[in-house]
Amino acid sequence: MARILTGIQSTGTPHLGNILGAILPAIEMSKDAKNDSFLFIADLHSLTQIKSPQTLKENTYSVAASWLAFGLDPEKTVFYRQSDVPECSELAWYLNCFFPYQRLKLAHSFKDKSSRLEDVNAGLFVYPMLMAADILLYDANLVPVGKDQLQHLEMTRDVASRINHKFKNLFVVPEAIIREENMLIPGTDGEKMSKSKNNTIDVFQDEKTLKKIINKNIITDNIPLEAPKNPDDSNLFKLFSVVAEKDQAHQMAKNLRAGGYGWGHAKKELIELINAKFHSPREKFLHYMNNKNELDYILEIGAHKAKSVATKTLERVRNTIGY
Ligand code: ADP
Ligand code: TRP
């Protein structure tokens, strides 16, 4: 049996790209009865970027509601809020003291963020050690992540190995499972869909807003309605095909190539498809957002389970390093 663990930063309501690229594959993985799985909301990491208490709280809820809306089973997966297990911050401190400053200075994500963000705080710099603590605290074996997180996983392995070298086998050295980026979902502008690019599709929005966003933000060319169109050059078609079943996408490609089928028709189909496909998750999402006490309850049970593992690991660590 392997222990799978992954975290999601709570920096906003998950969009279509997050859902298809991260949420659905992780839920699929958590269903494998051979594994046990830990999934948490990295709200301590979010503090590096979010300083409004209200937003910090609200994002945690909307991320939790999204995972539950898409079928995460909190009975099978330990589902918790990072900040509910403060043992993690304590472990992060120990790891900081065993990891060379010069190595942290090489982190791509710090370089990237410090060149983009106004608030370049020390939390951003030690972010990889908090992430290492998230993983090592639970003796995780496998950590599914996107490619951008690979260096953080290498640092986790590095700090664990350094400490294991000094204090025999204190930590389980985890392995990354890299999610294939063939599921790279384009945004309304054709670039990678991302919260920071203002090109997202929020499937939890009401139907009227969704319609407005798709009609207004997805850019198409002005080939006349009657003319044949090439689906392979169309971002609208790409978006349709990542959501649609194969035969639906095939039919739309055929319609576009035949002519007499305009971008307006294609947008209408995309809107209808998203509304149909995400109807049930949207209802569930809204249910949880209107009943946050249910989210608190689920996360509290998760925190309790997580804490019982975390306290044991931390006791082992404290004893070993001299406290
Ligand atoms: P964002 O770029 O919107 O801030 P995050 O960096 O918070 O998204 O990503 C959260 C997870 O969603 C990551 O695992 C990432 O790989 C995945 N993800 C984000 N955007 C996309 C996308 N456009 N297509 C596929 N997966 C994505
Ligand atoms: N840094 C990760 C991201 O931005 C989120 C994260 C925090 C994480 N702690 C983790 C992922 C531990 C995996 C394991 O996507």
PDB file of C-alpha atoms in Angstrom, residues 215 220-229 234 236-237 252 255-270:
ATOM      1  CA  ASN A 215     -19.850  35.008 -25.840  1.00  0.00           C
ATOM      2  CA  THR A 220     -12.965  33.897 -32.940  1.00  0.00           C
ATOM      3  CA  ASP A 221     -12.068  35.073 -36.440  1.00  0.00           C
ATOM      4  CA  ASN A 222     -14.593  36.790 -38.727  1.00  0.00           C
ATOM      5  CA  ILE A 223     -14.940  34.125 -41.410  1.00  0.00           C
ATOM      6  CA  PRO A 224     -18.575  34.398 -42.610  1.00  0.00           C
ATOM      7  CA  LEU A 225     -21.160  31.919 -41.430  1.00  0.00           C
ATOM      8  CA  GLU A 226     -21.461  30.122 -44.786  1.00  0.00           C
ATOM      9  CA  ALA A 227     -17.717  29.531 -45.223  1.00  0.00           C
ATOM     10  CA  PRO A 228     -16.010  26.303 -44.109  1.00  0.00           C
ATOM     11  CA  LYS A 229     -13.830  26.676 -41.004  1.00  0.00           C
ATOM     12  CA  SER A 234      -9.932  27.401 -33.293  1.00  0.00           C
ATOM     13  CA  LEU A 236     -13.315  27.690 -29.211  1.00  0.00           C
ATOM     14  CA  PHE A 237     -13.243  24.210 -30.730  1.00  0.00           C
ATOM     15  CA  MET A 252     -18.715  19.830 -34.275  1.00  0.00           C
ATOM     16  CA  ASN A 255     -20.094  21.003 -38.933  1.00  0.00           C
ATOM     17  CA  LEU A 256     -17.309  23.600 -38.946  1.00  0.00           C
ATOM     18  CA  ARG A 257     -15.603  22.067 -41.952  1.00  0.00           C
ATOM     19  CA  ALA A 258     -18.863  21.823 -43.888  1.00  0.00           C
ATOM     20  CA  GLY A 259     -19.683  25.566 -43.690  1.00  0.00           C
ATOM     21  CA  GLY A 260     -23.090  27.079 -42.896  1.00  0.00           C
ATOM     22  CA  TYR A 261     -22.220  26.660 -39.211  1.00  0.00           C
ATOM     23  CA  GLY A 262     -20.971  29.790 -37.456  1.00  0.00           C
ATOM     24  CA  TRP A 263     -18.961  30.557 -34.338  1.00  0.00           C
ATOM     25  CA  GLY A 264     -22.200  31.689 -32.714  1.00  0.00           C
ATOM     26  CA  HIS A 265     -23.587  28.167 -33.136  1.00  0.00           C
ATOM     27  CA  ALA A 266     -20.417  26.682 -31.685  1.00  0.00           C
ATOM     28  CA  LYS A 267     -20.503  29.024 -28.685  1.00  0.00           C
ATOM     29  CA  LYS A 268     -24.127  28.117 -28.041  1.00  0.00           C
ATOM     30  CA  GLU A 269     -23.188  24.429 -28.065  1.00  0.00           C
ATOM     31  CA  LEU A 270     -20.278  25.019 -25.694  1.00  0.00           C
TER      32      LEU A 270
END
